[in-house]
mmCIF file of C-alpha atoms and ligand atoms in Angstrom:
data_model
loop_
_atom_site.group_PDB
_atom_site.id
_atom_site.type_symbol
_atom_site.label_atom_id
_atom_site.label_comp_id
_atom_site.label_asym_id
_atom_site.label_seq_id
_atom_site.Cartn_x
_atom_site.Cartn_y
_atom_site.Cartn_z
ATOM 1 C CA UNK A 1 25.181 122.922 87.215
ATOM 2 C CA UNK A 2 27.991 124.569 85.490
ATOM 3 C CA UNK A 3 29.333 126.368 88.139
ATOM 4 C CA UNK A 4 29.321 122.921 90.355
ATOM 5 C CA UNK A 5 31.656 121.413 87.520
ATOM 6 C CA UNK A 6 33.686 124.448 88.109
ATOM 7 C CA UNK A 7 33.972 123.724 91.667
ATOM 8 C CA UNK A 8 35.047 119.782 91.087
ATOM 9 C CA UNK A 9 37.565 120.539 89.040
ATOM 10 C CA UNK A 10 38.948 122.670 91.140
ATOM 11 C CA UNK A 11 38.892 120.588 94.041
ATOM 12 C CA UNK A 12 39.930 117.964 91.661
ATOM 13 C CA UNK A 13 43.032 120.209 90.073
ATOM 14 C CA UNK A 14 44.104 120.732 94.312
ATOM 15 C CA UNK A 15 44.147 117.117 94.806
ATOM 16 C CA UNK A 16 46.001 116.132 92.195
ATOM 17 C CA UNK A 17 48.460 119.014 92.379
ATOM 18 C CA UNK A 18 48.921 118.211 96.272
ATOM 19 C CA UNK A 19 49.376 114.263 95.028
ATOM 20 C CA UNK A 20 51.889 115.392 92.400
ATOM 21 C CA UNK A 21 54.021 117.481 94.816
ATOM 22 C CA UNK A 22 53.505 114.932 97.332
ATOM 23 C CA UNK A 23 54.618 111.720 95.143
ATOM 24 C CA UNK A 24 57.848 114.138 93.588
ATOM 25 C CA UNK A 25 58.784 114.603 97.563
ATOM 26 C CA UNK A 26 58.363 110.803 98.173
ATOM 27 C CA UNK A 27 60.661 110.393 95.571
ATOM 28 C CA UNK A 28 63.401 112.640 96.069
ATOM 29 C CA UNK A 29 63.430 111.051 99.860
ATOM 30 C CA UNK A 30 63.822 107.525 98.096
ATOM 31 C CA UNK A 31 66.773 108.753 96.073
ATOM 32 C CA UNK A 32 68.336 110.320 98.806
ATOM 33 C CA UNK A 33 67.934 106.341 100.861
ATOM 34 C CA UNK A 34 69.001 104.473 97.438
ATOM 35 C CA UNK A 35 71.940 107.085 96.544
ATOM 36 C CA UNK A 36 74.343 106.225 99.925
ATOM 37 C CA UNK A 37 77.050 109.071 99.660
ATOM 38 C CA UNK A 38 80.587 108.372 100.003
ATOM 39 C CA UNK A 39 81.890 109.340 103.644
ATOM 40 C CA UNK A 40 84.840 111.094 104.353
ATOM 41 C CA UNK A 41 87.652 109.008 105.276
ATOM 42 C CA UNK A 42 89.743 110.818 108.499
ATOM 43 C CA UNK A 43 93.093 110.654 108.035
ATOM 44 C CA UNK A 44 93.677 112.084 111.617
ATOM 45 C CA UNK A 45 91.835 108.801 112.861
ATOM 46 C CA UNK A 46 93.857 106.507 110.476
ATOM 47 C CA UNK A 47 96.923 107.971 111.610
ATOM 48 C CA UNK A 48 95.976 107.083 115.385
ATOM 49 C CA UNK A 49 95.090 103.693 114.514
ATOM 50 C CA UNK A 50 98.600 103.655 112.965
ATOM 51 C CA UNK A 51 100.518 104.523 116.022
ATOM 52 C CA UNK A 52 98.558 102.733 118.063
ATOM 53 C CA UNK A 53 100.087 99.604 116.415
ATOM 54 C CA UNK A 54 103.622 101.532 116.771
ATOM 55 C CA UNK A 55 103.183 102.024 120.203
ATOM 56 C CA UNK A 56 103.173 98.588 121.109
ATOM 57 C CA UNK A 57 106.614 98.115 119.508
ATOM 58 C CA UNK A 58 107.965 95.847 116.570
ATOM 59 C CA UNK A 59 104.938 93.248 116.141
ATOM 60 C CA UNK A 60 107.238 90.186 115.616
ATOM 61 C CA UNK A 61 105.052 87.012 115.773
ATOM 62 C CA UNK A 62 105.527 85.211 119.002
ATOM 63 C CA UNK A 63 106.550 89.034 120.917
ATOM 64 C CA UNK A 64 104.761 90.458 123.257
ATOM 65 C CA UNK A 65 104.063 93.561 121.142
ATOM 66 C CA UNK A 66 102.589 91.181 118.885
ATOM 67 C CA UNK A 67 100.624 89.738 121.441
ATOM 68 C CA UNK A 68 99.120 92.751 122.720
ATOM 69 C CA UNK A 69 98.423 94.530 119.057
ATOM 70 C CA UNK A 70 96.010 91.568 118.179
ATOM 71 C CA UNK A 71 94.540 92.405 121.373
ATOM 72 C CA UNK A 72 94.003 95.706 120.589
ATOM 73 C CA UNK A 73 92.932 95.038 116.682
ATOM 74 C CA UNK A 74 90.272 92.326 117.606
ATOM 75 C CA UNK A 75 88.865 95.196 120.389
ATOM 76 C CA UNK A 76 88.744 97.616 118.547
ATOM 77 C CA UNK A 77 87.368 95.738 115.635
ATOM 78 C CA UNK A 78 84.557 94.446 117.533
ATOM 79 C CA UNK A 79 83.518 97.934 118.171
ATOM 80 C CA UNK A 80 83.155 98.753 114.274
ATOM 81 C CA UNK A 81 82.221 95.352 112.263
ATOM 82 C CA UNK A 82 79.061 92.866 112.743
ATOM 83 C CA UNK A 83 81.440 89.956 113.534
ATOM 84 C CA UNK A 84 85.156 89.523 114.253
ATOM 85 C CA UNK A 85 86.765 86.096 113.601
ATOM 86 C CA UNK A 86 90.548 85.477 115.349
ATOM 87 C CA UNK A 87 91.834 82.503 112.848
ATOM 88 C CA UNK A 88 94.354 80.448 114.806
ATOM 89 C CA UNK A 89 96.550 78.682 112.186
ATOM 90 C CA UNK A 90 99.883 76.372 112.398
ATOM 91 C CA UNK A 91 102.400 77.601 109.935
ATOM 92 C CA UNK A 92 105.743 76.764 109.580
ATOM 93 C CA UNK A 93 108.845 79.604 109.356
ATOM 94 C CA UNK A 94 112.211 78.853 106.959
ATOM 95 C CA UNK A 95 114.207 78.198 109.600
ATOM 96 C CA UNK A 96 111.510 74.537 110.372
ATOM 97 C CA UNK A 97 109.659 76.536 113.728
ATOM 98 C CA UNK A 98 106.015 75.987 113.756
ATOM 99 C CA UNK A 99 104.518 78.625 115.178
ATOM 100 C CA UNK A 100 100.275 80.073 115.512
ATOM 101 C CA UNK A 101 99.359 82.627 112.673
ATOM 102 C CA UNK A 102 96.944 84.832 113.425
ATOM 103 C CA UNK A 103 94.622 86.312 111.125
ATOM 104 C CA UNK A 104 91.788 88.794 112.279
ATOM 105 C CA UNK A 105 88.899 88.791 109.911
ATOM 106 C CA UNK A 106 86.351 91.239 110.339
ATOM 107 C CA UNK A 107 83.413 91.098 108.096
ATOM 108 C CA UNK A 108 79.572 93.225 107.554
ATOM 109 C CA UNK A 109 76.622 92.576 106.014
ATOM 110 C CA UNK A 110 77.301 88.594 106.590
ATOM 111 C CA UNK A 111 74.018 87.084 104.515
ATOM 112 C CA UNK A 112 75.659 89.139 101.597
ATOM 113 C CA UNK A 113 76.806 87.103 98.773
ATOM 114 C CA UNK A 114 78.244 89.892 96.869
ATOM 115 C CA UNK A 115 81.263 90.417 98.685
ATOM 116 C CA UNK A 116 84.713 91.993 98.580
ATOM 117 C CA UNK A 117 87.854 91.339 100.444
ATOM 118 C CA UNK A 118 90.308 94.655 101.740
ATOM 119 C CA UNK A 119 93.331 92.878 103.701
ATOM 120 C CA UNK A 120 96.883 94.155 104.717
ATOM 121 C CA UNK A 121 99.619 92.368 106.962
ATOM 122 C CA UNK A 122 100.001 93.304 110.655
ATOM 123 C CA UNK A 123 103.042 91.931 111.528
ATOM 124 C CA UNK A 124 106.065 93.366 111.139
ATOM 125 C CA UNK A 125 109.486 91.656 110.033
ATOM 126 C CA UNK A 126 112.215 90.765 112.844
ATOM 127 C CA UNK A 127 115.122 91.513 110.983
ATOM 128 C CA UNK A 128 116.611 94.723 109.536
ATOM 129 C CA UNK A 129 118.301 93.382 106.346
ATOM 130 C CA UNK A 130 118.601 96.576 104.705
ATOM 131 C CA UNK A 131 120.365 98.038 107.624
ATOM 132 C CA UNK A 132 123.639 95.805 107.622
ATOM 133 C CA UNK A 133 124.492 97.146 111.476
ATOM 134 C CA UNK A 134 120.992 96.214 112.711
ATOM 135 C CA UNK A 135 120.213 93.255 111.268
ATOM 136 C CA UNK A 136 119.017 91.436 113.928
ATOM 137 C CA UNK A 137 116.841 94.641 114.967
ATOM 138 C CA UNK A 138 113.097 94.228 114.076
ATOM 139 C CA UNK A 139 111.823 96.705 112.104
ATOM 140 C CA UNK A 140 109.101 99.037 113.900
ATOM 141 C CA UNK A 141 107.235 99.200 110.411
ATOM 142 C CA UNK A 142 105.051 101.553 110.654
ATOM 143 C CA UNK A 143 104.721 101.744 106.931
ATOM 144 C CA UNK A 144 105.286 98.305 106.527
ATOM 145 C CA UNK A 145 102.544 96.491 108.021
ATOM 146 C CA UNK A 146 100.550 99.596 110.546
ATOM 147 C CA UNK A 147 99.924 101.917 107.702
ATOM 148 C CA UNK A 148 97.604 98.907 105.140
ATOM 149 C CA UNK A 149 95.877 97.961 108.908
ATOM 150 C CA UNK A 150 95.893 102.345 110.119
ATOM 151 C CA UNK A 151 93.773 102.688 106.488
ATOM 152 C CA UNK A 152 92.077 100.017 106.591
ATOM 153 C CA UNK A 153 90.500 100.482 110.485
ATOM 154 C CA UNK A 154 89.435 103.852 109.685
ATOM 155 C CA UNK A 155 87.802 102.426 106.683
ATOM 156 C CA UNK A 156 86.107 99.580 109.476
ATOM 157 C CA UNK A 157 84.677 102.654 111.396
ATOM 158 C CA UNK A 158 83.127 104.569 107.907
ATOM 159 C CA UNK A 159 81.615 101.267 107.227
ATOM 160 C CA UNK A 160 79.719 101.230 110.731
ATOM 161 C CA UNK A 161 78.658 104.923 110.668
ATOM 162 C CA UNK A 162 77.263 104.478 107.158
ATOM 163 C CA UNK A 163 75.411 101.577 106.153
ATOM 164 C CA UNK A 164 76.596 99.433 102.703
ATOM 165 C CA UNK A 165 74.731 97.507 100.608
ATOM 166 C CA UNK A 166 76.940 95.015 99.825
ATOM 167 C CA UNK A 167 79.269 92.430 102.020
ATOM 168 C CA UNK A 168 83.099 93.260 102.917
ATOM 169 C CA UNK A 169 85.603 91.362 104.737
ATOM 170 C CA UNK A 170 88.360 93.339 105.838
ATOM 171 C CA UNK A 171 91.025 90.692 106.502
ATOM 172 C CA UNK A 172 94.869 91.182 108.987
ATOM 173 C CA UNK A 173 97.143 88.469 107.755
ATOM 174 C CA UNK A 174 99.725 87.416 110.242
ATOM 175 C CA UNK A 175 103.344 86.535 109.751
ATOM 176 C CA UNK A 176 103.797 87.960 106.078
ATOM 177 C CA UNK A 177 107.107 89.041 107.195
ATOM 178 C CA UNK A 178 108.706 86.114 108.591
ATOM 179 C CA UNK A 179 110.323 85.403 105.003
ATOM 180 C CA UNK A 180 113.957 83.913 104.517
ATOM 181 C CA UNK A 181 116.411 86.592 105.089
ATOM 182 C CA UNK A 182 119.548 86.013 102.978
ATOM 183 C CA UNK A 183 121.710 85.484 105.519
ATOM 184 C CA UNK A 184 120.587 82.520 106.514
ATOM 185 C CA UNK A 185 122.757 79.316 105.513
ATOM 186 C CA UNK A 186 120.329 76.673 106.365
ATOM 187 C CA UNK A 187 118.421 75.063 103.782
ATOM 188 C CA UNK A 188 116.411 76.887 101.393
ATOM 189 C CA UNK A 189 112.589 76.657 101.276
ATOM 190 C CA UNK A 190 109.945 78.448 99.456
ATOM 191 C CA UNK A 191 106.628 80.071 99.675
ATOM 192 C CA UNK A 192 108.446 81.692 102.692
ATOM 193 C CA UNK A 193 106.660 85.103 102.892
ATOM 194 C CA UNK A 194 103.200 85.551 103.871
ATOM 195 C CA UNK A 195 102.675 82.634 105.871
ATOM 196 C CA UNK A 196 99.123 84.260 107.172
ATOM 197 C CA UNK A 197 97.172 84.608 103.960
ATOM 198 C CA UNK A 198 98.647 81.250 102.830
ATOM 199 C CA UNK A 199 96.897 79.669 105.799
ATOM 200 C CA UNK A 200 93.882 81.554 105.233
ATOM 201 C CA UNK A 201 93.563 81.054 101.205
ATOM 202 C CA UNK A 202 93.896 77.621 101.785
ATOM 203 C CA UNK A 203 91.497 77.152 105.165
ATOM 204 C CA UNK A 204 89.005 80.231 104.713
ATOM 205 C CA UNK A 205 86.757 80.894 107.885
ATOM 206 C CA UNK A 206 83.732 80.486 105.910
ATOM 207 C CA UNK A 207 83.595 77.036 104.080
ATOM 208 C CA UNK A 208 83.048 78.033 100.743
ATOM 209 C CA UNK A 209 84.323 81.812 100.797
ATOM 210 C CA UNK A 210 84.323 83.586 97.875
ATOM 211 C CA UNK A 211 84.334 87.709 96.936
ATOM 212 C CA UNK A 212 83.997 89.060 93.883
ATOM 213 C CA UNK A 213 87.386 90.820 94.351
ATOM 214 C CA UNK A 214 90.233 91.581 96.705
ATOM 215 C CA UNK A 215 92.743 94.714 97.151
ATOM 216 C CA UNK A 216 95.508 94.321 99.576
ATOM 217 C CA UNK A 217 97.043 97.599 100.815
ATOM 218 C CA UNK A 218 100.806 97.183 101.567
ATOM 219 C CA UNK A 219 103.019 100.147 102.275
ATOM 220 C CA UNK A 220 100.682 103.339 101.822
ATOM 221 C CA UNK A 221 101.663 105.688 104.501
ATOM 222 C CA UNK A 222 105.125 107.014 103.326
ATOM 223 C CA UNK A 223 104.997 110.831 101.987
ATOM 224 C CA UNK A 224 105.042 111.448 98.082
ATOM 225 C CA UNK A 225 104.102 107.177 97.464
ATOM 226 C CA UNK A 226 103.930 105.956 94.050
ATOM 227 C CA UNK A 227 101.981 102.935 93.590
ATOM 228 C CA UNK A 228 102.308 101.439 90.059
ATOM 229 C CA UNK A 229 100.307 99.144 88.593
ATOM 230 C CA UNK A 230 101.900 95.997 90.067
ATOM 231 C CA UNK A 231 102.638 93.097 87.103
ATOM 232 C CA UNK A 232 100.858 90.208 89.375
ATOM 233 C CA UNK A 233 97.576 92.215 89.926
ATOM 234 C CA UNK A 234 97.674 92.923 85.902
ATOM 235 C CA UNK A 235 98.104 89.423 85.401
ATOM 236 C CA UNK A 236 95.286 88.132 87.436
ATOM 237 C CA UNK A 237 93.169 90.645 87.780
ATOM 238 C CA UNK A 238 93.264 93.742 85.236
ATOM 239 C CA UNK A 239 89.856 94.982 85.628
ATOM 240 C CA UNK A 240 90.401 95.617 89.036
ATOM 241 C CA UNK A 241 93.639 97.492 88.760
ATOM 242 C CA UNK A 242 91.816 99.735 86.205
ATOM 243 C CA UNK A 243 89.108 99.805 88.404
ATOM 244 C CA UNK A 244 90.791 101.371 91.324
ATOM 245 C CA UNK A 245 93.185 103.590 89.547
ATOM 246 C CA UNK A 246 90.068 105.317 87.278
ATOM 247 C CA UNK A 247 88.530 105.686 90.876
ATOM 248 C CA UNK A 248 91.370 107.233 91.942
ATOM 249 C CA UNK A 249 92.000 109.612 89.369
ATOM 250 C CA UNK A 250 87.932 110.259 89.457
ATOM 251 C CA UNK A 251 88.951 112.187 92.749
ATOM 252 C CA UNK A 252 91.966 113.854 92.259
ATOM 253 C CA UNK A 253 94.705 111.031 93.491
ATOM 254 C CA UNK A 254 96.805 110.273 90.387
ATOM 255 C CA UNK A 255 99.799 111.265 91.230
ATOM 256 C CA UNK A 256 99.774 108.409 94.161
ATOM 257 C CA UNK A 257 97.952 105.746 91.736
ATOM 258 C CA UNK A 258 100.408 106.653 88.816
ATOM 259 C CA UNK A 259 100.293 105.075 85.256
ATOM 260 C CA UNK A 260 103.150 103.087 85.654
ATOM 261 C CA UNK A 261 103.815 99.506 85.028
ATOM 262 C CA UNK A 262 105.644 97.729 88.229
ATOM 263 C CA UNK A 263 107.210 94.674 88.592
ATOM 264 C CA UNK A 264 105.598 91.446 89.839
ATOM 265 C CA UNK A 265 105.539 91.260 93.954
ATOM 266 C CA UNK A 266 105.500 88.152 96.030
ATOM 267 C CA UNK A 267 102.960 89.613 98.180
ATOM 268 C CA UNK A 268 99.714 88.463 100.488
ATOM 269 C CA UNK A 269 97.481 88.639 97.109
ATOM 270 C CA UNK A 270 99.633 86.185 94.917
ATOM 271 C CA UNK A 271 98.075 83.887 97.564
ATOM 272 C CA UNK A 272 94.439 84.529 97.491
ATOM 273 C CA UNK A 273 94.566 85.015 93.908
ATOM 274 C CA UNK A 274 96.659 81.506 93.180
ATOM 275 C CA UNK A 275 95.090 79.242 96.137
ATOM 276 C CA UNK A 276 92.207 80.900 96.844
ATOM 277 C CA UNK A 277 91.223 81.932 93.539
ATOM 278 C CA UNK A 278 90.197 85.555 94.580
ATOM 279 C CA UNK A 279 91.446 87.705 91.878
ATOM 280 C CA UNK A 280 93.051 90.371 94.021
ATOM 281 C CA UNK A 281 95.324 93.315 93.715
ATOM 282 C CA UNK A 282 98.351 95.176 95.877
ATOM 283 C CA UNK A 283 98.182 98.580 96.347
ATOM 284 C CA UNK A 284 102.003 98.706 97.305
ATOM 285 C CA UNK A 285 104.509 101.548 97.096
ATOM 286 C CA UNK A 286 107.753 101.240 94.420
ATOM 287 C CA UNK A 287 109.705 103.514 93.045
ATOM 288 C CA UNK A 288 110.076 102.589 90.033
ATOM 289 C CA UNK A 289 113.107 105.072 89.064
ATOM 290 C CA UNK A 290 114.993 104.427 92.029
ATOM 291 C CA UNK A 291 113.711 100.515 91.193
ATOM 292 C CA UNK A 292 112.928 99.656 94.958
ATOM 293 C CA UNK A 293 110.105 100.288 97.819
ATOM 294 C CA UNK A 294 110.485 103.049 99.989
ATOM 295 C CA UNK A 295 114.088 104.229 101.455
ATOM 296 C CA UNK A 296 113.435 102.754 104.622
ATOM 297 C CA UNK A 297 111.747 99.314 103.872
ATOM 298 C CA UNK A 298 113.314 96.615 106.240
ATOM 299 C CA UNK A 299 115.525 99.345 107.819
ATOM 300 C CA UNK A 300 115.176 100.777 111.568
ATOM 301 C CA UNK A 301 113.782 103.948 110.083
ATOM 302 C CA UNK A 302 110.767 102.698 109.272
ATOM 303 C CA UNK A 303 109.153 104.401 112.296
ATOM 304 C CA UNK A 304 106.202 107.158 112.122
ATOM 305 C CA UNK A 305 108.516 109.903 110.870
ATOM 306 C CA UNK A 306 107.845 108.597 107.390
ATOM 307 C CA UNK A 307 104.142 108.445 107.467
ATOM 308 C CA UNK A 308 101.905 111.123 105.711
ATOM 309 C CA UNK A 309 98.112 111.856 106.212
ATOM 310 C CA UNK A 310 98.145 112.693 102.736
ATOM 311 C CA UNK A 311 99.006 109.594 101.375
ATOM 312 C CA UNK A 312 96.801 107.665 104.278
ATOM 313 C CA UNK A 313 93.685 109.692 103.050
ATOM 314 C CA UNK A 314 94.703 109.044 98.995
ATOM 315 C CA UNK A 315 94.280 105.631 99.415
ATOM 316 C CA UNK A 316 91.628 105.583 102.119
ATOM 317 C CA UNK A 317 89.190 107.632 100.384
ATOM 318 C CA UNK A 318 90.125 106.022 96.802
ATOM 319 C CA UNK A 319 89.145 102.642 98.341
ATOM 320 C CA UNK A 320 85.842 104.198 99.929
ATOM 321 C CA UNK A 321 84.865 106.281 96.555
ATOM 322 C CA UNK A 322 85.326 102.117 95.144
ATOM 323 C CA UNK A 323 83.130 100.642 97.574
ATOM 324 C CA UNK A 324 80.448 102.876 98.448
ATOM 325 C CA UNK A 325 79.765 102.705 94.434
ATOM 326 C CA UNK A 326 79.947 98.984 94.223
ATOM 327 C CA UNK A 327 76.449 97.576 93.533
HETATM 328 C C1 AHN B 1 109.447 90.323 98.874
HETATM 329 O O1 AHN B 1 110.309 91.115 99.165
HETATM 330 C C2 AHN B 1 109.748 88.971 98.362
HETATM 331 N N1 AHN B 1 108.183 90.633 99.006
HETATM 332 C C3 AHN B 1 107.746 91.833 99.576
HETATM 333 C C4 AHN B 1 106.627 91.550 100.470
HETATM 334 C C5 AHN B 1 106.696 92.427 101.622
HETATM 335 C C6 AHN B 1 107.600 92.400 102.622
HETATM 336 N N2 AHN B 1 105.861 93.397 101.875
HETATM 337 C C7 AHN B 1 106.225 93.943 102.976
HETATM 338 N N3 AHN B 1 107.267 93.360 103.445
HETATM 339 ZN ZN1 ZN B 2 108.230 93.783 105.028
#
């Protein structure tokens, strides 16, 4: 008698020591499933995307660079988000032209009602103005406009290689660089710039749209960037700001997202935050000491010789350390 309660608790004791292993085994596979690591964000790939959109030439609404780019964005899209949405809208330049803006909205995880918005423009601006002999020149912008879109594709294809819990739209605003160039002697007008995300914060492509937060990326490809904490993202949207540049500093990227205070930018996001009451932020390069955005903004010289890997992978991987922790 004895001996047989010997034997059942030793049978007993195996069980529940092969239970306990098993169940601690179980676990650690369920953490591993719930924890979703952050991926590495390639800034060889980014930078391909980026001269990709080079390639085809200045993208100056209504060109046939232009034409062809949001060919090759929607494409390649496709190939990396669950839908892709081309948003045909009429907007009207300073000069009184109507002409089609168009925005490509990509978005994932669709039934997802916590959301966030990434955007940057993909146009780039017909006119040199800070090059007085080429002002009628359009500027190849490959920092202004390709690098926001270069970051922001590579980002697309992280985002279908590992799976996110919660929903992001990752929007291309046309014609942001149409604005009134100060040459011009016809009448004035306002509200001139960013003609695309006007259109789209007033007429979203899902009745009802809203995200918990945007970030726009606007000039982030230029070597040794500075992006200060920009006064119309403060004002509308503080936590976010803080948000991104503890992130950034989390992983070793402060001296791109510096502690600075910068001054307020008429940029895509002072539209989705004013019309379509998205509180959203710019990630935008200034120089604060030299008081201006990089040395060849609106110039000819804004071609891939300025662009960095460096900087394209400081903000690329800041932005995926941000969402791949966003519950
Ligand atoms: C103005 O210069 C008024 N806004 C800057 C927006 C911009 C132009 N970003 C890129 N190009
Ligand atoms: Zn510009």
């Amino acid at each position: 008698m004895k001996r047989n309660y010997y034997l059942l608790f030793l049978v007993a004791a195996f069980f529940c020591s092969g239970c306990n292993s098993y169940s601690k085994q179980n676990e650690r596979k369920k953490d591993e499933i719930m924890e979703i690591k952050t991926p590495q964000f390639n800034s060889d790939t980014a930078f391909t995307y980026l001269e990709n959109q080079v390639l085809f030439g200045a993208r100056v609404p209504l060109s046939k660079a232009h034409e062809s780019c949001a060919t090759y964005l929607n494409e390649t899209m496709q190939r990396f988000a669950d839908t892709v949405i081309l948003q045909e809208g009429m907007v009207e330049l300073y000069d009184g032209r109507v002409i089609v803006a168009k925005n490509i909205i990509s978005s994932y995880q669709l039934q997802s009602k916590n959301r966030i918005l990434l955007c940057a423009h993909w146009d780039s601006r017909p006119f040199s103005d800070n090059d007085a002999e080429n002002l009628f020149t359009p500027v190849l912008g490959a920092n202004d406009g390709a690098s926001g879109v270069g970051v922001l594709m590579e980002i697309a294809r992280c985002l279908s290689e590992n799976n996110i819990k919660i929903g992001v739209d990752i929007i291309f605003f046309d014609v942001e660089d149409y604005g009134m160039p100060d040459f011009y002697k016809g009448k004035s007008k306002e509200n001139t710039w960013c003609l695309g995300s006007q259109y789209w914060s007033k007429n979203p492509h899902v009745i009802g749209y809203n995200a918990k937060y945007g970030i726009l990326l606007d000039m982030v490809g230029a070597q040794g960037a500075t992006f200060p904490k920009e006064e119309v993202s403060l004002y509308f949207a503080p936590h976010i700001v803080q948000k991104v540049w503890s992130t950034a500093k989390k992983i070793g990227y402060d001296s791109y997202f510096v502690d600075w205070k910068g001054s307020a930018i008429t940029d895509d996001h002072l539209y989705v935050n004013q019309l379509a009451n998205i509180p959203c932020i710019d990630i935008i390069h200034y120089d604060t000491n030299e008081n201006s955005f990089f040395p060849a903004w609106h110039t000819t010289k804004d071609d891939m010789s300025n662009i960095s890997k460096e900087t394209l992978k400081a903000v690329g991987q800041t932005l995926l350390e941000l969402i791949y922790n966003e519950k």
